[in-house]
Amino acid sequence: MSTIGKTLNQFIIESQRAFPDASGDLSGLLNDIGVACKQIAHLVTRSGISGLGGYAETHNVQGEPQKQLDILSHDIFVQQLGWTGHLAAMISEEIEDVISIPTRYPRGQYLLAFDPLDGSSNLDVNVSVGSIFSILRCPDSTTQPGMKAFLQPGTAQVCAGFTVYGPATVLVLTLGNGVHGFTLDRDVGEFILTHPNLRIPQQTAEFAINMSNQRHWDSPVEKYIGECLAGADGVREKNFNLRWVASMVAEVYRILMRGGVFLYPIDERIRQQGGRLRLLYEANPMSFIVEQAGGLSSTGEQRILELMPTELHQRVPVILGSSAEVARLIRYHQKPE
Ligand code: AHG
Ligand code: MN
Ligand code: MN
Ligand code: MN
């Protein structure tokens, strides 16, 4: 028995044994994702020294300026996962269309949607960034998967996870049976199970929202945040703390550790584009994780995991975290004042 604790690989293989008919493809894929995340962690840590923390002079399909590490992290995912035979296709924040698996490689039964580097605007200020991923089953094993194959609701996810590259690199995973966190032990090069069965506290006194958008908000969000700000002097009868890292991975990780609510709601400025965060590789995987940890996730009007996607890079409003707080926000959306 190892003295360093359970490795990610061990955890995955043991989980697979619960399903005697499993092909091992998902285990292989998760192992590949772990390797990709270790490579990205290495690049992120060294970006100040290597000079790779800056902009690339290109824009992605959403019109965002790309950092060099957005592109490099995307390349690592594609190179690490394309050849092993577990995937049928991928989509990434950084590429407009579906990424096909080269025909020289065997084709697997899964689809992967990923955000290679979340919060990349934080690279130059040395604040946590991360990678987010969502795994779906490929609905048709005969034809080359196109956009339609990816347009499945979040409830169809087989697995979702994210890695946060912070003071420690931690990979958080759900296979639909709870949420588990694995910390990278750089000395042995393995992710070690350090946070089994994460549960989000129901109540919280901490909220995360970009306050600079306040003048654009709709009334339910205005009301909720107003009450948090009024604290013990208002109807909530307790004081709240505000946090905004501008890396969703860091916010969700914090919520998994000690509760809280995260909002990137619809507002007047972004109403036309449907929201800020992307459904398939940000909102859906994070919603799956949050629900599996006992929290809730909603647009304010609908459960995110039940949305039927219509576009690969579709954006949605996101409200997630401690169940009592998200439930309150949903109530305010039902009865706006
Ligand atoms: P990405 O870096 O992958 O494009 O995503 C950034 C997202 C998310 O992580 C964060 O919550 C949000 O953008 C921050 O947006 P603002 O800069 O509008 O606060
Ligand atoms: Mn981006
Ligand atoms: Mn992102
Ligand atoms: Mn990104």
Tab-separated table of C-alpha atoms and ligand atoms in Angstrom:
chain	number	residue	atom	x	y	z
A	1	MET	CA	0.000	0.000	0.000
A	2	SER	CA	1.317	3.414	-0.982
A	3	THR	CA	2.062	5.917	1.772
A	4	ILE	CA	1.126	8.924	-0.389
A	5	GLY	CA	-2.618	8.266	-0.483
A	6	LYS	CA	-4.929	7.250	-3.298
A	7	THR	CA	-3.859	8.453	-6.739
A	8	LEU	CA	-6.313	9.728	-9.353
A	9	ASN	CA	-5.549	6.679	-11.451
A	10	GLN	CA	-6.292	4.317	-8.548
A	11	PHE	CA	-9.546	6.167	-7.820
A	12	ILE	CA	-10.632	5.954	-11.464
A	13	ILE	CA	-9.835	2.247	-11.796
A	14	GLU	CA	-11.658	1.456	-8.550
A	15	SER	CA	-14.681	3.483	-9.728
A	16	GLN	CA	-14.635	1.569	-13.003
A	17	ARG	CA	-14.670	-1.786	-11.177
A	18	ALA	CA	-18.140	-0.899	-9.872
A	19	PHE	CA	-19.258	-1.344	-13.509
A	20	PRO	CA	-18.001	-4.772	-14.633
A	21	ASP	CA	-19.079	-4.129	-18.253
A	22	ALA	CA	-17.157	-0.838	-18.549
A	23	SER	CA	-14.752	-0.778	-21.474
A	24	GLY	CA	-12.105	1.208	-19.627
A	25	ASP	CA	-12.406	4.060	-22.141
A	26	LEU	CA	-13.612	6.591	-19.563
A	27	SER	CA	-10.836	5.611	-17.165
A	28	GLY	CA	-8.299	6.051	-19.944
A	29	LEU	CA	-9.766	9.400	-20.931
A	30	LEU	CA	-9.693	10.720	-17.350
A	31	ASN	CA	-6.120	9.607	-16.990
A	32	ASP	CA	-5.257	11.490	-20.209
A	33	ILE	CA	-7.003	14.602	-18.874
A	34	GLY	CA	-4.933	14.335	-15.689
A	35	VAL	CA	-1.741	14.265	-17.762
A	36	ALA	CA	-2.879	17.277	-19.848
A	37	CYS	CA	-3.654	19.231	-16.653
A	38	LYS	CA	-0.222	18.416	-15.201
A	39	GLN	CA	1.419	19.765	-18.344
A	40	ILE	CA	-0.687	22.940	-18.214
A	41	ALA	CA	0.074	23.356	-14.473
A	42	HIS	CA	3.768	23.225	-15.348
A	43	LEU	CA	3.382	25.858	-18.100
A	44	VAL	CA	1.282	28.145	-15.893
A	45	THR	CA	3.789	27.975	-13.035
A	46	ARG	CA	6.636	28.849	-15.372
A	47	SER	CA	4.840	31.474	-17.453
A	48	GLY	CA	6.545	34.413	-15.706
A	49	ILE	CA	9.957	32.923	-16.452
A	50	SER	CA	9.198	31.642	-19.947
A	51	GLY	CA	7.485	34.879	-20.962
A	52	LEU	CA	4.347	33.003	-22.049
A	53	GLY	CA	1.938	34.939	-19.799
A	54	GLY	CA	1.168	37.643	-22.344
A	55	TYR	CA	-1.280	38.167	-25.197
A	56	ALA	CA	-1.010	36.292	-28.508
A	57	GLU	CA	-2.329	39.074	-30.800
A	58	THR	CA	-5.236	36.825	-31.862
A	59	HIS	CA	-8.899	36.608	-30.869
A	60	ASN	CA	-11.098	33.557	-30.324
A	61	VAL	CA	-14.548	32.996	-31.866
A	62	GLN	CA	-16.171	34.985	-29.045
A	63	GLY	CA	-14.033	37.993	-29.869
A	64	GLU	CA	-11.884	37.695	-26.721
A	65	PRO	CA	-8.166	38.479	-27.014
A	66	GLN	CA	-6.255	35.224	-26.540
A	67	LYS	CA	-3.331	34.787	-24.192
A	68	GLN	CA	-0.449	32.653	-25.457
A	69	LEU	CA	-1.313	30.198	-22.697
A	70	ASP	CA	-4.969	29.977	-23.843
A	71	ILE	CA	-3.657	28.631	-27.132
A	72	LEU	CA	-0.930	26.445	-25.647
A	73	SER	CA	-3.312	24.903	-23.111
A	74	HIS	CA	-5.797	24.220	-25.917
A	75	ASP	CA	-3.007	22.548	-27.928
A	76	ILE	CA	-2.018	20.384	-24.955
A	77	PHE	CA	-5.614	19.104	-24.575
A	78	VAL	CA	-5.885	18.330	-28.284
A	79	GLN	CA	-2.481	16.648	-28.541
A	80	GLN	CA	-2.824	14.709	-25.290
A	81	LEU	CA	-6.361	13.458	-25.930
A	82	GLY	CA	-6.595	13.124	-29.703
A	83	TRP	CA	-4.555	9.976	-30.290
A	84	THR	CA	-5.451	7.651	-27.409
A	85	GLY	CA	-8.686	6.292	-28.901
A	86	HIS	CA	-11.082	7.375	-26.166
A	87	LEU	CA	-12.655	10.365	-27.932
A	88	ALA	CA	-14.875	10.755	-30.993
A	89	ALA	CA	-14.516	14.578	-31.125
A	90	MET	CA	-13.832	17.648	-28.989
A	91	ILE	CA	-14.885	21.272	-28.727
A	92	SER	CA	-12.893	24.048	-27.092
A	93	GLU	CA	-13.487	27.668	-26.111
A	94	GLU	CA	-10.617	28.626	-28.365
A	95	ILE	CA	-11.848	27.022	-31.627
A	96	GLU	CA	-15.064	27.790	-33.511
A	97	ASP	CA	-15.866	24.355	-34.938
A	98	VAL	CA	-15.840	20.753	-33.765
A	99	ILE	CA	-12.308	19.319	-33.501
A	100	SER	CA	-12.232	15.970	-35.297
A	101	ILE	CA	-9.995	13.090	-34.303
A	102	PRO	CA	-7.479	12.433	-37.109
A	103	THR	CA	-8.519	9.325	-39.033
A	104	ARG	CA	-5.133	7.675	-38.407
A	105	TYR	CA	-6.170	7.232	-34.760
A	106	PRO	CA	-8.859	4.907	-33.378
A	107	ARG	CA	-12.159	6.581	-32.555
A	108	GLY	CA	-13.633	6.371	-29.068
A	109	GLN	CA	-17.163	6.665	-27.732
A	110	TYR	CA	-16.911	9.975	-25.832
A	111	LEU	CA	-17.134	13.674	-26.621
A	112	LEU	CA	-15.154	16.275	-24.707
A	113	ALA	CA	-16.042	19.966	-24.281
A	114	PHE	CA	-13.338	22.025	-22.588
A	115	ASP	CA	-12.229	25.463	-21.498
A	116	PRO	CA	-8.453	25.030	-21.681
A	117	LEU	CA	-7.641	27.993	-19.462
A	118	ASP	CA	-10.318	29.683	-17.403
A	119	GLY	CA	-9.606	33.099	-15.938
A	120	SER	CA	-6.639	33.628	-18.232
A	121	SER	CA	-6.910	37.408	-17.811
A	122	ASN	CA	-5.493	36.699	-14.316
A	123	LEU	CA	-2.213	35.186	-15.582
A	124	ASP	CA	-0.162	38.352	-15.406
A	125	VAL	CA	-1.312	39.083	-11.840
A	126	ASN	CA	-0.458	35.592	-10.553
A	127	VAL	CA	-4.004	34.750	-9.460
A	128	SER	CA	-5.505	31.232	-9.819
A	129	VAL	CA	-6.542	30.028	-13.276
A	130	GLY	CA	-7.844	26.607	-14.320
A	131	SER	CA	-9.152	24.149	-16.927
A	132	ILE	CA	-12.790	22.972	-17.124
A	133	PHE	CA	-14.093	19.861	-18.912
A	134	SER	CA	-17.337	18.040	-19.643
A	135	ILE	CA	-17.625	14.485	-21.013
A	136	LEU	CA	-20.627	13.328	-23.042
A	137	ARG	CA	-21.377	10.068	-24.803
A	138	CYS	CA	-21.198	10.309	-28.591
A	139	PRO	CA	-24.769	9.628	-29.753
A	140	ASP	CA	-23.798	8.013	-33.060
A	141	SER	CA	-20.792	5.754	-33.468
A	142	THR	CA	-20.925	5.542	-37.272
A	143	THR	CA	-20.628	9.080	-38.613
A	144	GLN	CA	-18.058	11.790	-37.874
A	145	PRO	CA	-19.607	13.829	-34.997
A	146	GLY	CA	-20.557	17.389	-35.888
A	147	MET	CA	-22.105	20.216	-33.893
A	148	LYS	CA	-25.378	18.329	-33.297
A	149	ALA	CA	-23.648	15.555	-31.357
A	150	PHE	CA	-22.605	18.106	-28.714
A	151	LEU	CA	-26.042	19.695	-28.325
A	152	GLN	CA	-27.061	17.571	-25.349
A	153	PRO	CA	-28.433	18.882	-22.049
A	154	GLY	CA	-26.090	18.982	-19.059
A	155	THR	CA	-28.045	16.133	-17.448
A	156	ALA	CA	-26.484	13.871	-20.117
A	157	GLN	CA	-22.938	14.514	-18.866
A	158	VAL	CA	-21.085	11.332	-17.934
A	159	CYS	CA	-18.408	13.202	-16.058
A	160	ALA	CA	-17.318	16.771	-15.400
A	161	GLY	CA	-14.357	18.338	-13.729
A	162	PHE	CA	-11.989	21.211	-13.418
A	163	THR	CA	-8.432	21.800	-12.334
A	164	VAL	CA	-7.467	24.943	-10.467
A	165	TYR	CA	-3.858	26.051	-10.835
A	166	GLY	CA	-3.449	27.944	-7.579
A	167	PRO	CA	-0.965	27.783	-4.717
A	168	ALA	CA	-1.718	24.056	-5.090
A	169	THR	CA	-2.988	22.441	-8.294
A	170	VAL	CA	-6.246	20.627	-7.497
A	171	LEU	CA	-8.384	18.523	-9.851
A	172	VAL	CA	-12.063	18.275	-8.913
A	173	LEU	CA	-14.137	15.509	-10.456
A	174	THR	CA	-17.636	14.077	-10.552
A	175	LEU	CA	-18.762	10.888	-12.235
A	176	GLY	CA	-22.319	11.476	-11.041
A	177	ASN	CA	-21.621	9.938	-7.659
A	178	GLY	CA	-20.364	12.795	-5.486
A	179	VAL	CA	-17.492	15.225	-5.949
A	180	HIS	CA	-13.872	14.474	-5.173
A	181	GLY	CA	-10.755	16.665	-5.109
A	182	PHE	CA	-7.213	15.525	-5.937
A	183	THR	CA	-4.152	17.644	-5.122
A	184	LEU	CA	-1.117	17.436	-7.381
A	185	ASP	CA	1.915	16.140	-5.505
A	186	ARG	CA	4.628	17.615	-7.709
A	187	ASP	CA	7.352	15.512	-6.085
A	188	VAL	CA	5.799	12.260	-7.291
A	189	GLY	CA	3.908	13.726	-10.258
A	190	GLU	CA	0.512	12.336	-9.209
A	191	PHE	CA	-2.883	13.748	-8.275
A	192	ILE	CA	-3.686	12.471	-4.768
A	193	LEU	CA	-7.215	12.170	-3.344
A	194	THR	CA	-7.238	14.852	-0.645
A	195	HIS	CA	-10.886	15.982	-0.640
A	196	PRO	CA	-13.275	13.007	-0.906
A	197	ASN	CA	-17.056	13.601	-0.967
A	198	LEU	CA	-17.094	17.391	-1.006
A	199	ARG	CA	-20.364	18.935	0.227
A	200	ILE	CA	-21.369	22.588	-0.148
A	201	PRO	CA	-22.855	24.045	3.068
A	202	GLN	CA	-26.518	24.980	2.503
A	203	GLN	CA	-26.221	28.418	4.112
A	204	THR	CA	-23.588	31.022	3.415
A	205	ALA	CA	-22.655	34.613	4.127
A	206	GLU	CA	-20.427	35.066	1.075
A	207	PHE	CA	-21.372	36.130	-2.447
A	208	ALA	CA	-19.369	36.567	-5.655
A	209	ILE	CA	-20.425	38.903	-8.442
A	210	ASN	CA	-18.720	41.504	-10.610
A	211	MET	CA	-20.117	44.605	-8.842
A	212	SER	CA	-19.010	46.895	-11.652
A	213	ASN	CA	-21.986	45.621	-13.669
A	214	GLN	CA	-24.500	46.672	-10.991
A	215	ARG	CA	-26.098	49.434	-13.043
A	216	HIS	CA	-26.979	46.899	-15.772
A	217	TRP	CA	-28.574	44.211	-13.530
A	218	ASP	CA	-32.176	43.056	-13.567
A	219	SER	CA	-34.304	43.675	-10.468
A	220	PRO	CA	-34.119	40.153	-8.877
A	221	VAL	CA	-30.307	40.329	-8.726
A	222	GLU	CA	-30.386	43.972	-7.625
A	223	LYS	CA	-32.740	43.004	-4.775
A	224	TYR	CA	-30.704	39.973	-3.651
A	225	ILE	CA	-27.332	41.757	-3.680
A	226	GLY	CA	-28.891	44.833	-2.061
A	227	GLU	CA	-30.023	42.638	0.832
A	228	CYS	CA	-26.559	41.063	1.143
A	229	LEU	CA	-24.966	44.518	1.241
A	230	ALA	CA	-27.434	45.737	3.884
A	231	GLY	CA	-26.250	42.802	6.012
A	232	ALA	CA	-27.304	42.699	9.648
A	233	ASP	CA	-29.082	46.045	9.260
A	234	GLY	CA	-31.481	44.580	6.696
A	235	VAL	CA	-33.808	41.598	6.222
A	236	ARG	CA	-30.980	39.030	6.133
A	237	GLU	CA	-29.955	39.779	9.720
A	238	LYS	CA	-26.337	38.757	9.093
A	239	ASN	CA	-23.341	40.410	7.429
A	240	PHE	CA	-22.086	39.138	4.087
A	241	ASN	CA	-18.613	39.103	2.552
A	242	LEU	CA	-17.992	39.843	-1.128
A	243	ARG	CA	-15.443	37.909	-3.218
A	244	TRP	CA	-14.663	38.267	-6.932
A	245	VAL	CA	-11.591	36.520	-8.334
A	246	ALA	CA	-12.646	36.727	-12.018
A	247	SER	CA	-11.704	33.044	-12.427
A	248	MET	CA	-14.782	30.829	-12.265
A	249	VAL	CA	-12.610	27.860	-11.264
A	250	ALA	CA	-11.383	29.709	-8.168
A	251	GLU	CA	-14.905	30.838	-7.223
A	252	VAL	CA	-16.396	27.340	-7.570
A	253	TYR	CA	-13.487	25.822	-5.674
A	254	ARG	CA	-14.036	28.291	-2.832
A	255	ILE	CA	-17.760	27.467	-2.791
A	256	LEU	CA	-16.950	23.733	-2.604
A	257	MET	CA	-14.657	24.393	0.356
A	258	ARG	CA	-16.778	26.736	2.467
A	259	GLY	CA	-20.031	27.554	0.682
A	260	GLY	CA	-21.102	30.714	-1.045
A	261	VAL	CA	-22.994	31.866	-4.082
A	262	PHE	CA	-21.556	32.814	-7.475
A	263	LEU	CA	-23.442	34.926	-9.990
A	264	TYR	CA	-22.708	35.884	-13.548
A	265	PRO	CA	-26.307	36.869	-14.269
A	266	ILE	CA	-27.923	38.244	-17.378
A	267	ASP	CA	-27.745	42.036	-17.527
A	268	GLU	CA	-28.662	44.768	-19.969
A	269	ARG	CA	-25.122	44.932	-21.396
A	270	ILE	CA	-24.988	41.230	-22.369
A	271	ARG	CA	-28.680	40.429	-22.881
A	272	GLN	CA	-28.255	40.099	-26.634
A	273	GLN	CA	-25.554	37.436	-26.331
A	274	GLY	CA	-27.520	35.437	-23.724
A	275	GLY	CA	-25.065	35.842	-20.836
A	276	ARG	CA	-21.323	35.843	-20.188
A	277	LEU	CA	-20.341	32.245	-19.441
A	278	ARG	CA	-20.464	29.460	-21.991
A	279	LEU	CA	-22.985	26.634	-21.476
A	280	LEU	CA	-21.150	23.593	-22.814
A	281	TYR	CA	-17.719	24.005	-21.245
A	282	GLU	CA	-18.279	26.354	-18.302
A	283	ALA	CA	-21.864	26.381	-17.000
A	284	ASN	CA	-22.765	22.706	-17.551
A	285	PRO	CA	-19.685	21.064	-16.006
A	286	MET	CA	-19.712	23.477	-13.056
A	287	SER	CA	-23.462	22.949	-12.540
A	288	PHE	CA	-23.014	19.161	-12.542
A	289	ILE	CA	-20.257	19.467	-9.918
A	290	VAL	CA	-22.212	21.909	-7.755
A	291	GLU	CA	-25.383	19.794	-7.809
A	292	GLN	CA	-23.391	16.659	-7.041
A	293	ALA	CA	-21.953	18.463	-4.007
A	294	GLY	CA	-25.456	19.320	-2.729
A	295	GLY	CA	-25.701	22.835	-4.205
A	296	LEU	CA	-28.007	24.311	-6.841
A	297	SER	CA	-27.374	25.893	-10.233
A	298	SER	CA	-29.820	27.979	-12.239
A	299	THR	CA	-30.100	30.740	-14.787
A	300	GLY	CA	-32.494	32.321	-12.273
A	301	GLU	CA	-35.369	30.971	-14.320
A	302	GLN	CA	-34.342	27.445	-15.232
A	303	ARG	CA	-32.102	24.651	-13.972
A	304	ILE	CA	-28.947	24.995	-16.091
A	305	LEU	CA	-28.501	21.225	-16.513
A	306	GLU	CA	-31.903	20.997	-18.239
A	307	LEU	CA	-31.232	23.651	-20.892
A	308	MET	CA	-31.258	22.275	-24.432
A	309	PRO	CA	-28.198	23.790	-26.136
A	310	THR	CA	-28.589	25.253	-29.608
A	311	GLU	CA	-25.014	26.407	-30.307
A	312	LEU	CA	-21.516	25.219	-29.417
A	313	HIS	CA	-20.468	28.506	-27.844
A	314	GLN	CA	-23.873	29.456	-26.427
A	315	ARG	CA	-23.768	31.729	-23.387
A	316	VAL	CA	-26.073	31.555	-20.384
A	317	PRO	CA	-26.696	33.396	-17.104
A	318	VAL	CA	-25.210	31.470	-14.167
A	319	ILE	CA	-26.262	31.468	-10.499
A	320	LEU	CA	-24.780	28.618	-8.465
A	321	GLY	CA	-23.680	27.563	-5.003
A	322	SER	CA	-25.226	27.007	-1.565
A	323	SER	CA	-28.734	25.657	-2.018
A	324	ALA	CA	-30.582	28.029	0.353
A	325	GLU	CA	-29.109	31.101	-1.370
A	326	VAL	CA	-29.687	29.900	-4.937
A	327	ALA	CA	-33.249	28.913	-3.980
A	328	ARG	CA	-33.793	32.466	-2.671
A	329	LEU	CA	-32.491	33.914	-5.954
A	330	ILE	CA	-34.801	31.615	-7.933
A	331	ARG	CA	-37.734	32.850	-5.793
A	332	TYR	CA	-36.817	36.458	-6.547
A	333	HIS	CA	-36.796	35.665	-10.274
A	334	GLN	CA	-40.265	34.136	-10.022
A	335	LYS	CA	-41.645	37.244	-8.294
A	336	PRO	CA	-39.585	40.223	-9.484
A	337	GLU	CA	-40.317	43.434	-7.611
B	1	AHG	P1	-12.163	32.666	-19.730
B	1	AHG	O1	-10.893	33.194	-19.114
B	1	AHG	O2	-12.124	31.156	-19.924
B	1	AHG	O3	-12.574	33.392	-20.978
B	1	AHG	O4	-13.359	32.828	-18.672
B	1	AHG	C1	-13.382	33.944	-17.849
B	1	AHG	C2	-14.710	34.028	-17.200
B	1	AHG	C3	-14.806	33.433	-15.818
B	1	AHG	O5	-13.776	32.659	-15.369
B	1	AHG	C4	-14.995	34.614	-14.914
B	1	AHG	O6	-15.938	34.282	-13.952
B	1	AHG	C5	-15.469	35.708	-15.815
B	1	AHG	O7	-15.028	35.385	-17.094
B	1	AHG	C6	-14.927	37.056	-15.431
B	1	AHG	O8	-15.570	38.000	-16.182
B	1	AHG	P2	-15.410	39.580	-15.914
B	1	AHG	O9	-14.046	39.932	-16.418
B	1	AHG	O10	-16.540	40.176	-16.702
B	1	AHG	O11	-15.575	39.811	-14.430
B	2	MN	MN	-11.551	33.341	-22.774
B	3	MN	MN	-13.661	30.283	-18.807
B	4	MN	MN	-10.767	30.053	-21.147
